[in-house]
PDB file of N, CA, C and O in Angstrom:
ATOM      1  N   GLY A   1      -8.968  -2.601   1.084  1.00 55.00           N
ATOM      2  CA  GLY A   1     -10.379  -3.407   0.837  1.00 55.00           C
ATOM      3  C   GLY A   1      -9.998  -4.597   0.713  1.00 55.00           C
ATOM      4  O   GLY A   1      -8.947  -5.513   1.281  1.00 55.00           O
ATOM      5  N   ASN A   2     -10.711  -5.348  -0.027  1.00 68.00           N
ATOM      6  CA  ASN A   2     -10.887  -6.884  -0.446  1.00 68.00           C
ATOM      7  C   ASN A   2      -9.753  -7.258  -0.878  1.00 68.00           C
ATOM      8  O   ASN A   2      -9.295  -8.439  -0.804  1.00 68.00           O
ATOM      9  N   LYS A   3      -9.305  -6.264  -1.788  1.00 70.00           N
ATOM     10  CA  LYS A   3      -7.706  -6.905  -2.504  1.00 70.00           C
ATOM     11  C   LYS A   3      -6.810  -7.290  -2.024  1.00 70.00           C
ATOM     12  O   LYS A   3      -5.758  -7.557  -2.325  1.00 70.00           O
ATOM     13  N   MET A   4      -7.005  -6.368  -0.664  1.00 76.00           N
ATOM     14  CA  MET A   4      -5.683  -7.010   0.275  1.00 76.00           C
ATOM     15  C   MET A   4      -5.759  -8.477   1.258  1.00 76.00           C
ATOM     16  O   MET A   4      -4.841  -8.831   1.045  1.00 76.00           O
ATOM     17  N   HIS A   5      -7.134  -8.897   1.044  1.00 81.00           N
ATOM     18  CA  HIS A   5      -7.286 -10.391   1.138  1.00 81.00           C
ATOM     19  C   HIS A   5      -7.309 -11.429   0.107  1.00 81.00           C
ATOM     20  O   HIS A   5      -7.694 -12.170   0.137  1.00 81.00           O
ATOM     21  N   LEU A   6      -8.341 -10.841  -0.783  1.00 84.00           N
ATOM     22  CA  LEU A   6      -8.735 -11.529  -2.258  1.00 84.00           C
ATOM     23  C   LEU A   6      -7.605 -11.516  -3.307  1.00 84.00           C
ATOM     24  O   LEU A   6      -6.983 -10.220  -3.586  1.00 84.00           O
ATOM     25  N   HIS A   7      -6.769 -12.480  -3.561  1.00 82.00           N
ATOM     26  CA  HIS A   7      -6.017 -12.777  -4.882  1.00 82.00           C
ATOM     27  C   HIS A   7      -6.574 -13.130  -6.108  1.00 82.00           C
ATOM     28  O   HIS A   7      -6.653 -14.798  -5.856  1.00 82.00           O
ATOM     29  N   TYR A   8      -6.311 -12.796  -7.251  1.00 80.00           N
ATOM     30  CA  TYR A   8      -7.086 -13.836  -8.188  1.00 80.00           C
ATOM     31  C   TYR A   8      -6.322 -15.374  -8.400  1.00 80.00           C
ATOM     32  O   TYR A   8      -5.144 -14.987  -8.943  1.00 80.00           O
ATOM     33  N   HIS A   9      -7.581 -15.951  -8.411  1.00 80.00           N
ATOM     34  CA  HIS A   9      -6.951 -17.297  -8.982  1.00 80.00           C
ATOM     35  C   HIS A   9      -5.829 -18.136  -8.135  1.00 80.00           C
ATOM     36  O   HIS A   9      -5.584 -19.240  -8.088  1.00 80.00           O
ATOM     37  N   VAL A  10      -6.026 -17.343  -6.751  1.00 83.00           N
ATOM     38  CA  VAL A  10      -5.159 -18.110  -5.660  1.00 83.00           C
ATOM     39  C   VAL A  10      -6.371 -18.456  -5.030  1.00 83.00           C
ATOM     40  O   VAL A  10      -6.083 -19.508  -4.117  1.00 83.00           O
ATOM     41  N   ASN A  11      -7.199 -17.635  -4.075  1.00 87.00           N
ATOM     42  CA  ASN A  11      -8.170 -17.613  -3.111  1.00 87.00           C
ATOM     43  C   ASN A  11      -9.407 -17.155  -3.392  1.00 87.00           C
ATOM     44  O   ASN A  11     -10.342 -17.058  -2.750  1.00 87.00           O
ATOM     45  N   ALA A  12      -9.609 -16.289  -4.601  1.00 90.00           N
ATOM     46  CA  ALA A  12     -10.670 -15.606  -5.559  1.00 90.00           C
ATOM     47  C   ALA A  12     -10.785 -15.731  -6.891  1.00 90.00           C
ATOM     48  O   ALA A  12      -9.616 -15.882  -7.376  1.00 90.00           O
ATOM     49  N   LEU A  13     -11.989 -15.189  -7.165  1.00 91.00           N
ATOM     50  CA  LEU A  13     -11.858 -14.986  -8.649  1.00 91.00           C
ATOM     51  C   LEU A  13     -12.859 -13.762  -8.695  1.00 91.00           C
ATOM     52  O   LEU A  13     -14.134 -13.292  -8.049  1.00 91.00           O
ATOM     53  N   LEU A  14     -11.965 -12.276  -9.271  1.00 89.00           N
ATOM     54  CA  LEU A  14     -12.329 -10.999  -9.055  1.00 89.00           C
ATOM     55  C   LEU A  14     -13.207 -10.543 -10.114  1.00 89.00           C
ATOM     56  O   LEU A  14     -12.898 -11.071 -11.211  1.00 89.00           O
ATOM     57  N   ILE A  15     -14.109  -9.675  -9.691  1.00 89.00           N
ATOM     58  CA  ILE A  15     -14.991  -8.934 -10.974  1.00 89.00           C
ATOM     59  C   ILE A  15     -14.535  -7.527 -11.168  1.00 89.00           C
ATOM     60  O   ILE A  15     -14.356  -6.908  -9.770  1.00 89.00           O
ATOM     61  N   ASN A  16     -13.939  -7.459 -12.111  1.00 87.00           N
ATOM     62  CA  ASN A  16     -13.411  -5.818 -12.477  1.00 87.00           C
ATOM     63  C   ASN A  16     -14.328  -4.681 -12.587  1.00 87.00           C
ATOM     64  O   ASN A  16     -14.214  -3.522 -12.056  1.00 87.00           O
ATOM     65  N   ALA A  17     -15.473  -5.011 -13.296  1.00 84.00           N
ATOM     66  CA  ALA A  17     -16.568  -4.142 -13.827  1.00 84.00           C
ATOM     67  C   ALA A  17     -17.270  -3.943 -12.119  1.00 84.00           C
ATOM     68  O   ALA A  17     -18.306  -4.683 -12.479  1.00 84.00           O
ATOM     69  N   VAL A  18     -17.024  -3.051 -12.338  1.00 85.00           N
ATOM     70  CA  VAL A  18     -17.970  -2.564 -10.618  1.00 85.00           C
ATOM     71  C   VAL A  18     -18.788  -1.558 -10.805  1.00 85.00           C
ATOM     72  O   VAL A  18     -19.721  -1.239  -9.651  1.00 85.00           O
ATOM     73  N   LYS A  19     -18.909  -1.129 -11.970  1.00 91.00           N
ATOM     74  CA  LYS A  19     -20.066   0.092 -11.855  1.00 91.00           C
ATOM     75  C   LYS A  19     -20.866  -0.016 -12.635  1.00 91.00           C
ATOM     76  O   LYS A  19     -21.809   1.075 -12.518  1.00 91.00           O
ATOM     77  N   GLU A  20     -20.619  -0.696 -13.485  1.00 92.00           N
ATOM     78  CA  GLU A  20     -21.826  -1.152 -14.560  1.00 92.00           C
ATOM     79  C   GLU A  20     -22.252  -2.321 -14.387  1.00 92.00           C
ATOM     80  O   GLU A  20     -22.014  -3.594 -14.444  1.00 92.00           O
ATOM     81  N   GLU A  21     -23.733  -2.564 -14.056  1.00 95.00           N
ATOM     82  CA  GLU A  21     -24.630  -3.347 -13.552  1.00 95.00           C
ATOM     83  C   GLU A  21     -24.111  -4.842 -14.957  1.00 95.00           C
ATOM     84  O   GLU A  21     -24.211  -5.389 -14.367  1.00 95.00           O
ATOM     85  N   GLU A  22     -24.909  -4.534 -15.831  1.00 95.00           N
ATOM     86  CA  GLU A  22     -24.595  -5.415 -16.811  1.00 95.00           C
ATOM     87  C   GLU A  22     -23.083  -6.053 -17.006  1.00 95.00           C
ATOM     88  O   GLU A  22     -22.914  -7.017 -17.042  1.00 95.00           O
ATOM     89  N   LYS A  23     -22.271  -5.229 -16.867  1.00 95.00           N
ATOM     90  CA  LYS A  23     -21.062  -5.794 -16.756  1.00 95.00           C
ATOM     91  C   LYS A  23     -20.548  -6.477 -16.018  1.00 95.00           C
ATOM     92  O   LYS A  23     -19.701  -7.837 -15.962  1.00 95.00           O
ATOM     93  N   VAL A  24     -20.769  -6.180 -14.767  1.00 95.00           N
ATOM     94  CA  VAL A  24     -21.059  -6.838 -13.320  1.00 95.00           C
ATOM     95  C   VAL A  24     -21.390  -8.551 -13.431  1.00 95.00           C
ATOM     96  O   VAL A  24     -20.856  -9.712 -12.899  1.00 95.00           O
ATOM     97  N   ILE A  25     -22.684  -8.594 -14.032  1.00 95.00           N
ATOM     98  CA  ILE A  25     -23.531  -9.385 -14.493  1.00 95.00           C
ATOM     99  C   ILE A  25     -22.933 -10.654 -15.355  1.00 95.00           C
ATOM    100  O   ILE A  25     -22.255 -11.751 -14.951  1.00 95.00           O
ATOM    101  N   SER A  26     -22.567  -9.728 -16.220  1.00 96.00           N
ATOM    102  CA  SER A  26     -21.491 -10.387 -17.037  1.00 96.00           C
ATOM    103  C   SER A  26     -20.367 -11.203 -16.827  1.00 96.00           C
ATOM    104  O   SER A  26     -20.239 -12.691 -17.238  1.00 96.00           O
ATOM    105  N   GLU A  27     -19.344 -10.490 -16.067  1.00 95.00           N
ATOM    106  CA  GLU A  27     -17.941 -11.286 -15.682  1.00 95.00           C
ATOM    107  C   GLU A  27     -18.581 -12.506 -14.559  1.00 95.00           C
ATOM    108  O   GLU A  27     -17.759 -13.424 -14.727  1.00 95.00           O
ATOM    109  N   GLY A  28     -19.980 -12.041 -13.922  1.00 95.00           N
ATOM    110  CA  GLY A  28     -20.164 -12.615 -12.579  1.00 95.00           C
ATOM    111  C   GLY A  28     -20.358 -14.485 -13.294  1.00 95.00           C
ATOM    112  O   GLY A  28     -19.901 -15.285 -12.731  1.00 95.00           O
ATOM    113  N   ILE A  29     -20.807 -14.492 -14.455  1.00 97.00           N
ATOM    114  CA  ILE A  29     -21.350 -15.659 -15.221  1.00 97.00           C
ATOM    115  C   ILE A  29     -20.370 -15.822 -15.798  1.00 97.00           C
ATOM    116  O   ILE A  29     -20.005 -17.393 -15.702  1.00 97.00           O
ATOM    117  N   GLU A  30     -19.377 -15.198 -16.242  1.00 96.00           N
ATOM    118  CA  GLU A  30     -17.800 -15.742 -16.608  1.00 96.00           C
ATOM    119  C   GLU A  30     -17.017 -16.493 -15.795  1.00 96.00           C
ATOM    120  O   GLU A  30     -16.667 -17.486 -16.083  1.00 96.00           O
ATOM    121  N   LYS A  31     -16.922 -15.936 -14.582  1.00 95.00           N
ATOM    122  CA  LYS A  31     -16.133 -16.514 -13.696  1.00 95.00           C
ATOM    123  C   LYS A  31     -17.161 -18.044 -13.131  1.00 95.00           C
ATOM    124  O   LYS A  31     -16.334 -18.822 -12.972  1.00 95.00           O
ATOM    125  N   ILE A  32     -18.246 -18.391 -12.864  1.00 97.00           N
ATOM    126  CA  ILE A  32     -19.123 -19.367 -12.616  1.00 97.00           C
ATOM    127  C   ILE A  32     -18.430 -20.087 -13.359  1.00 97.00           C
ATOM    128  O   ILE A  32     -18.541 -21.406 -13.322  1.00 97.00           O
ATOM    129  N   HIS A  33     -18.727 -19.680 -14.941  1.00 97.00           N
ATOM    130  CA  HIS A  33     -18.827 -20.995 -16.251  1.00 97.00           C
ATOM    131  C   HIS A  33     -17.250 -21.311 -15.384  1.00 97.00           C
ATOM    132  O   HIS A  33     -17.220 -22.827 -16.171  1.00 97.00           O
ATOM    133  N   GLU A  34     -16.034 -20.511 -15.803  1.00 96.00           N
ATOM    134  CA  GLU A  34     -14.999 -20.645 -15.372  1.00 96.00           C
ATOM    135  C   GLU A  34     -14.730 -21.631 -14.139  1.00 96.00           C
ATOM    136  O   GLU A  34     -13.877 -22.882 -14.126  1.00 96.00           O
ATOM    137  N   LEU A  35     -15.478 -21.884 -13.445  1.00 96.00           N
ATOM    138  CA  LEU A  35     -15.488 -22.633 -11.893  1.00 96.00           C
ATOM    139  C   LEU A  35     -16.364 -24.003 -12.728  1.00 96.00           C
ATOM    140  O   LEU A  35     -15.937 -25.117 -12.272  1.00 96.00           O
ATOM    141  N   VAL A  36     -17.330 -23.956 -13.358  1.00 97.00           N
ATOM    142  CA  VAL A  36     -17.679 -25.320 -13.604  1.00 97.00           C
ATOM    143  C   VAL A  36     -17.414 -26.199 -14.554  1.00 97.00           C
ATOM    144  O   VAL A  36     -17.192 -27.315 -14.347  1.00 97.00           O
ATOM    145  N   ASN A  37     -16.413 -25.500 -15.397  1.00 98.00           N
ATOM    146  CA  ASN A  37     -15.372 -25.748 -16.382  1.00 98.00           C
ATOM    147  C   ASN A  37     -13.952 -26.161 -16.002  1.00 98.00           C
ATOM    148  O   ASN A  37     -13.216 -27.047 -16.471  1.00 98.00           O
ATOM    149  N   ASN A  38     -13.430 -26.104 -14.852  1.00 96.00           N
ATOM    150  CA  ASN A  38     -12.482 -26.248 -14.029  1.00 96.00           C
ATOM    151  C   ASN A  38     -12.546 -26.610 -12.858  1.00 96.00           C
ATOM    152  O   ASN A  38     -12.120 -25.841 -11.878  1.00 96.00           O
ATOM    153  N   LYS A  39     -12.285 -27.760 -12.564  1.00 97.00           N
ATOM    154  CA  LYS A  39     -12.723 -28.392 -11.150  1.00 97.00           C
ATOM    155  C   LYS A  39     -11.557 -28.302 -10.145  1.00 97.00           C
ATOM    156  O   LYS A  39     -11.726 -28.077  -8.693  1.00 97.00           O
ATOM    157  N   GLU A  40     -10.350 -28.414 -10.816  1.00 96.00           N
ATOM    158  CA  GLU A  40      -8.974 -28.047 -10.234  1.00 96.00           C
ATOM    159  C   GLU A  40      -9.179 -26.627  -9.574  1.00 96.00           C
ATOM    160  O   GLU A  40      -8.468 -26.841  -8.550  1.00 96.00           O
ATOM    161  N   LEU A  41      -9.331 -25.849 -10.454  1.00 95.00           N
ATOM    162  CA  LEU A  41      -9.610 -24.662 -10.177  1.00 95.00           C
ATOM    163  C   LEU A  41     -10.321 -23.990  -8.835  1.00 95.00           C
ATOM    164  O   LEU A  41     -10.015 -23.494  -7.875  1.00 95.00           O
ATOM    165  N   LEU A  42     -11.659 -24.643  -9.096  1.00 96.00           N
ATOM    166  CA  LEU A  42     -12.513 -24.743  -7.873  1.00 96.00           C
ATOM    167  C   LEU A  42     -12.038 -25.405  -6.284  1.00 96.00           C
ATOM    168  O   LEU A  42     -12.329 -24.481  -5.353  1.00 96.00           O
ATOM    169  N   ARG A  43     -11.581 -26.361  -6.694  1.00 96.00           N
ATOM    170  CA  ARG A  43     -10.949 -26.939  -5.184  1.00 96.00           C
ATOM    171  C   ARG A  43      -9.762 -26.151  -4.900  1.00 96.00           C
ATOM    172  O   ARG A  43     -10.149 -25.645  -3.332  1.00 96.00           O
ATOM    173  N   THR A  44      -8.711 -25.708  -5.708  1.00 95.00           N
ATOM    174  CA  THR A  44      -7.920 -25.147  -5.224  1.00 95.00           C
ATOM    175  C   THR A  44      -8.283 -23.455  -4.443  1.00 95.00           C
ATOM    176  O   THR A  44      -7.549 -22.968  -3.365  1.00 95.00           O
ATOM    177  N   LEU A  45      -9.265 -22.722  -5.269  1.00 93.00           N
ATOM    178  CA  LEU A  45     -10.011 -21.381  -4.823  1.00 93.00           C
ATOM    179  C   LEU A  45     -10.193 -21.990  -3.546  1.00 93.00           C
ATOM    180  O   LEU A  45     -10.518 -21.082  -2.385  1.00 93.00           O
ATOM    181  N   SER A  46     -11.482 -22.935  -3.490  1.00 94.00           N
ATOM    182  CA  SER A  46     -11.806 -23.192  -1.897  1.00 94.00           C
ATOM    183  C   SER A  46     -11.160 -23.610  -0.728  1.00 94.00           C
ATOM    184  O   SER A  46     -11.496 -23.149   0.441  1.00 94.00           O
ATOM    185  N   VAL A  47      -9.753 -24.338  -1.403  1.00 95.00           N
ATOM    186  CA  VAL A  47      -8.811 -24.693   0.218  1.00 95.00           C
ATOM    187  C   VAL A  47      -8.314 -23.459   0.168  1.00 95.00           C
ATOM    188  O   VAL A  47      -7.872 -23.454   1.854  1.00 95.00           O
ATOM    189  N   GLU A  48      -7.484 -22.888  -0.954  1.00 92.00           N
ATOM    190  CA  GLU A  48      -6.913 -21.755  -0.172  1.00 92.00           C
ATOM    191  C   GLU A  48      -7.967 -20.602   0.418  1.00 92.00           C
ATOM    192  O   GLU A  48      -7.120 -19.981   1.628  1.00 92.00           O
ATOM    193  N   ALA A  49      -9.011 -20.523  -0.004  1.00 91.00           N
ATOM    194  CA  ALA A  49      -9.688 -19.544   0.823  1.00 91.00           C
ATOM    195  C   ALA A  49      -9.967 -20.048   2.360  1.00 91.00           C
ATOM    196  O   ALA A  49     -10.089 -19.076   3.206  1.00 91.00           O
ATOM    197  N   HIS A  50     -10.227 -21.016   2.650  1.00 92.00           N
ATOM    198  CA  HIS A  50     -10.707 -21.593   3.978  1.00 92.00           C
ATOM    199  C   HIS A  50      -9.200 -21.018   4.352  1.00 92.00           C
ATOM    200  O   HIS A  50      -9.669 -21.075   5.635  1.00 92.00           O
ATOM    201  N   SER A  51      -8.297 -21.714   3.543  1.00 93.00           N
ATOM    202  CA  SER A  51      -7.081 -21.527   4.678  1.00 93.00           C
ATOM    203  C   SER A  51      -6.860 -20.167   5.455  1.00 93.00           C
ATOM    204  O   SER A  51      -6.222 -19.644   6.114  1.00 93.00           O
ATOM    205  N   TYR A  52      -6.638 -19.129   4.087  1.00 89.00           N
ATOM    206  CA  TYR A  52      -6.425 -17.903   4.325  1.00 89.00           C
ATOM    207  C   TYR A  52      -7.467 -17.850   5.345  1.00 89.00           C
ATOM    208  O   TYR A  52      -7.055 -16.822   6.591  1.00 89.00           O
ATOM    209  N   ALA A  53      -8.813 -17.630   5.403  1.00 87.00           N
ATOM    210  CA  ALA A  53      -9.359 -17.370   6.366  1.00 87.00           C
ATOM    211  C   ALA A  53      -9.445 -17.763   8.048  1.00 87.00           C
ATOM    212  O   ALA A  53      -9.470 -16.802   8.592  1.00 87.00           O
ATOM    213  N   GLU A  54      -8.596 -18.927   8.105  1.00 87.00           N
ATOM    214  CA  GLU A  54      -8.337 -19.515   9.203  1.00 87.00           C
ATOM    215  C   GLU A  54      -7.233 -18.710   9.650  1.00 87.00           C
ATOM    216  O   GLU A  54      -7.056 -18.466  10.843  1.00 87.00           O
ATOM    217  N   ARG A  55      -6.481 -18.899   8.957  1.00 85.00           N
ATOM    218  CA  ARG A  55      -5.175 -17.534   9.175  1.00 85.00           C
ATOM    219  C   ARG A  55      -5.297 -16.280   9.547  1.00 85.00           C
ATOM    220  O   ARG A  55      -4.227 -15.444  10.533  1.00 85.00           O
ATOM    221  N   HIS A  56      -6.212 -15.400   8.994  1.00 81.00           N
ATOM    222  CA  HIS A  56      -6.140 -14.028   9.260  1.00 81.00           C
ATOM    223  C   HIS A  56      -7.660 -13.769  10.081  1.00 81.00           C
ATOM    224  O   HIS A  56      -7.567 -12.761  10.133  1.00 81.00           O
ATOM    225  N   PHE A  57      -8.670 -14.494   9.808  1.00 82.00           N
ATOM    226  CA  PHE A  57      -9.689 -14.238  10.906  1.00 82.00           C
ATOM    227  C   PHE A  57     -10.205 -15.271  11.738  1.00 82.00           C
ATOM    228  O   PHE A  57     -11.171 -15.346  12.278  1.00 82.00           O
ATOM    229  N   ASP A  58      -9.083 -16.214  12.559  1.00 82.00           N
ATOM    230  CA  ASP A  58      -9.424 -16.953  13.557  1.00 82.00           C
ATOM    231  C   ASP A  58     -10.040 -15.906  14.898  1.00 82.00           C
ATOM    232  O   ASP A  58      -9.799 -14.961  15.112  1.00 82.00           O
ATOM    233  N   LYS A  59     -10.958 -16.846  15.292  1.00 85.00           N
ATOM    234  CA  LYS A  59     -11.855 -16.089  16.298  1.00 85.00           C
ATOM    235  C   LYS A  59     -10.777 -15.533  17.595  1.00 85.00           C
ATOM    236  O   LYS A  59     -10.686 -14.332  18.344  1.00 85.00           O
ATOM    237  N   SER A  60      -9.921 -16.471  17.663  1.00 86.00           N
ATOM    238  CA  SER A  60      -9.593 -16.151  19.322  1.00 86.00           C
ATOM    239  C   SER A  60      -7.810 -14.834  18.861  1.00 86.00           C
ATOM    240  O   SER A  60      -7.849 -14.286  19.626  1.00 86.00           O
ATOM    241  N   LYS A  61      -7.817 -15.108  17.572  1.00 81.00           N
ATOM    242  CA  LYS A  61      -6.826 -14.094  17.273  1.00 81.00           C
ATOM    243  C   LYS A  61      -7.679 -12.928  16.830  1.00 81.00           C
ATOM    244  O   LYS A  61      -6.860 -11.884  17.449  1.00 81.00           O
ATOM    245  N   PHE A  62      -8.461 -12.659  16.586  1.00 80.00           N
ATOM    246  CA  PHE A  62      -9.490 -11.523  16.695  1.00 80.00           C
ATOM    247  C   PHE A  62      -9.671 -10.872  17.773  1.00 80.00           C
ATOM    248  O   PHE A  62      -9.766  -9.841  18.407  1.00 80.00           O
ATOM    249  N   LEU A  63     -10.515 -11.798  18.860  1.00 87.00           N
ATOM    250  CA  LEU A  63     -10.663 -11.427  19.972  1.00 87.00           C
ATOM    251  C   LEU A  63      -9.067 -10.784  20.795  1.00 87.00           C
ATOM    252  O   LEU A  63      -9.417  -9.707  21.498  1.00 87.00           O
ATOM    253  N   GLY A  64      -8.189 -11.533  20.372  1.00 85.00           N
ATOM    254  CA  GLY A  64      -7.102 -10.988  21.361  1.00 85.00           C
ATOM    255  C   GLY A  64      -6.462  -9.712  20.809  1.00 85.00           C
ATOM    256  O   GLY A  64      -5.939  -8.741  21.561  1.00 85.00           O
ATOM    257  N   SER A  65      -6.845  -9.608  19.457  1.00 80.00           N
ATOM    258  CA  SER A  65      -6.695  -8.321  18.513  1.00 80.00           C
ATOM    259  C   SER A  65      -7.289  -7.197  19.287  1.00 80.00           C
ATOM    260  O   SER A  65      -6.780  -5.855  19.701  1.00 80.00           O
ATOM    261  N   CYS A  66      -8.241  -7.250  19.836  1.00 83.00           N
ATOM    262  CA  CYS A  66      -9.248  -6.497  20.064  1.00 83.00           C
ATOM    263  C   CYS A  66      -9.123  -6.107  21.548  1.00 83.00           C
ATOM    264  O   CYS A  66      -8.916  -5.089  21.840  1.00 83.00           O
ATOM    265  N   ARG A  67      -8.770  -7.112  22.301  1.00 89.00           N
ATOM    266  CA  ARG A  67      -8.476  -6.893  24.003  1.00 89.00           C
ATOM    267  C   ARG A  67      -7.277  -5.983  23.812  1.00 89.00           C
ATOM    268  O   ARG A  67      -7.061  -5.019  24.722  1.00 89.00           O
ATOM    269  N   LYS A  68      -5.723  -6.453  23.002  1.00 87.00           N
ATOM    270  CA  LYS A  68      -4.942  -5.416  22.838  1.00 87.00           C
ATOM    271  C   LYS A  68      -4.976  -3.958  22.554  1.00 87.00           C
ATOM    272  O   LYS A  68      -4.845  -2.944  23.156  1.00 87.00           O
ATOM    273  N   LEU A  69      -6.017  -4.066  21.399  1.00 85.00           N
ATOM    274  CA  LEU A  69      -6.065  -2.576  21.209  1.00 85.00           C
ATOM    275  C   LEU A  69      -6.892  -1.515  22.514  1.00 85.00           C
ATOM    276  O   LEU A  69      -6.774  -0.468  22.479  1.00 85.00           O
ATOM    277  N   LEU A  70      -7.856  -2.372  22.600  1.00 90.00           N
ATOM    278  CA  LEU A  70      -8.526  -1.659  23.838  1.00 90.00           C
ATOM    279  C   LEU A  70      -8.114  -1.679  25.139  1.00 90.00           C
ATOM    280  O   LEU A  70      -8.326  -0.139  25.668  1.00 90.00           O
ATOM    281  N   SER A  71      -6.819  -2.259  25.385  1.00 88.00           N
ATOM    282  CA  SER A  71      -6.079  -2.015  26.727  1.00 88.00           C
ATOM    283  C   SER A  71      -5.012  -0.871  26.535  1.00 88.00           C
ATOM    284  O   SER A  71      -4.715  -0.361  27.149  1.00 88.00           O
ATOM    285  N   THR A  72      -4.566  -1.011  25.300  1.00 80.00           N
ATOM    286  CA  THR A  72      -3.663  -0.128  24.775  1.00 80.00           C
ATOM    287  C   THR A  72      -4.039   1.155  24.580  1.00 80.00           C
ATOM    288  O   THR A  72      -3.682   2.430  24.860  1.00 80.00           O
ATOM    289  N   GLY A  73      -5.291   1.144  23.366  1.00 62.00           N
ATOM    290  CA  GLY A  73      -6.285   2.727  23.240  1.00 62.00           C
ATOM    291  C   GLY A  73      -7.066   3.175  24.637  1.00 62.00           C
ATOM    292  O   GLY A  73      -6.972   4.290  24.930  1.00 62.00           O
ATOM    293  N   SER A  74      -7.160   2.655  25.453  1.00 54.00           N
ATOM    294  CA  SER A  74      -7.800   2.882  27.114  1.00 54.00           C
ATOM    295  C   SER A  74      -6.393   3.951  27.450  1.00 54.00           C
ATOM    296  O   SER A  74      -6.967   4.901  28.386  1.00 54.00           O
ATOM    297  N   ASN A  75      -5.039   3.608  27.297  1.00 54.00           N
ATOM    298  CA  ASN A  75      -4.184   4.661  28.160  1.00 54.00           C
ATOM    299  C   ASN A  75      -4.082   6.031  27.159  1.00 54.00           C
ATOM    300  O   ASN A  75      -3.445   6.570  27.996  1.00 54.00           O
ATOM    301  N   ASN A  76      -4.676   5.972  26.015  1.00 52.00           N
ATOM    302  CA  ASN A  76      -3.978   6.940  25.306  1.00 52.00           C
ATOM    303  C   ASN A  76      -5.465   8.445  25.043  1.00 52.00           C
ATOM    304  O   ASN A  76      -5.621   8.927  24.407  1.00 52.00           O
ATOM    305  N   TRP A  77      -6.168   7.645  26.082  1.00 48.00           N
ATOM    306  CA  TRP A  77      -7.632   7.979  25.502  1.00 48.00           C
ATOM    307  C   TRP A  77      -7.633   9.557  26.567  1.00 48.00           C
ATOM    308  O   TRP A  77      -7.206   9.541  27.454  1.00 48.00           O
ATOM    309  N   THR A  78      -7.821  10.787  25.514  1.00 48.00           N
ATOM    310  CA  THR A  78      -7.877  12.020  26.476  1.00 48.00           C
ATOM    311  C   THR A  78      -8.979  12.950  26.458  1.00 48.00           C
ATOM    312  O   THR A  78      -9.179  14.168  26.788  1.00 48.00           O
ATOM    313  N   GLY A  79     -10.320  12.110  26.500  1.00 43.00           N
ATOM    314  CA  GLY A  79     -11.568  12.677  26.416  1.00 43.00           C
ATOM    315  C   GLY A  79     -11.852  12.624  27.571  1.00 43.00           C
ATOM    316  O   GLY A  79     -12.713  13.272  28.233  1.00 43.00           O
TER     317      GLY A  79
END
């Protein structure tokens, strides 16, 4: 899932408490405060997240992968 693409303090701030709404809100507020108080971290996360997205989710790469999957997948269709 997300942890395959998101790396704490590299290109994201992750919230660990995902089952309890109050803890999610509390952690989210802590992360916002962290970014407000650390402009360098904010800049680093922004640059890295954008760079990662360009490398891994580029539209032409995505379309090429889809075309490849569809062309090889059609050869294996047995329905």
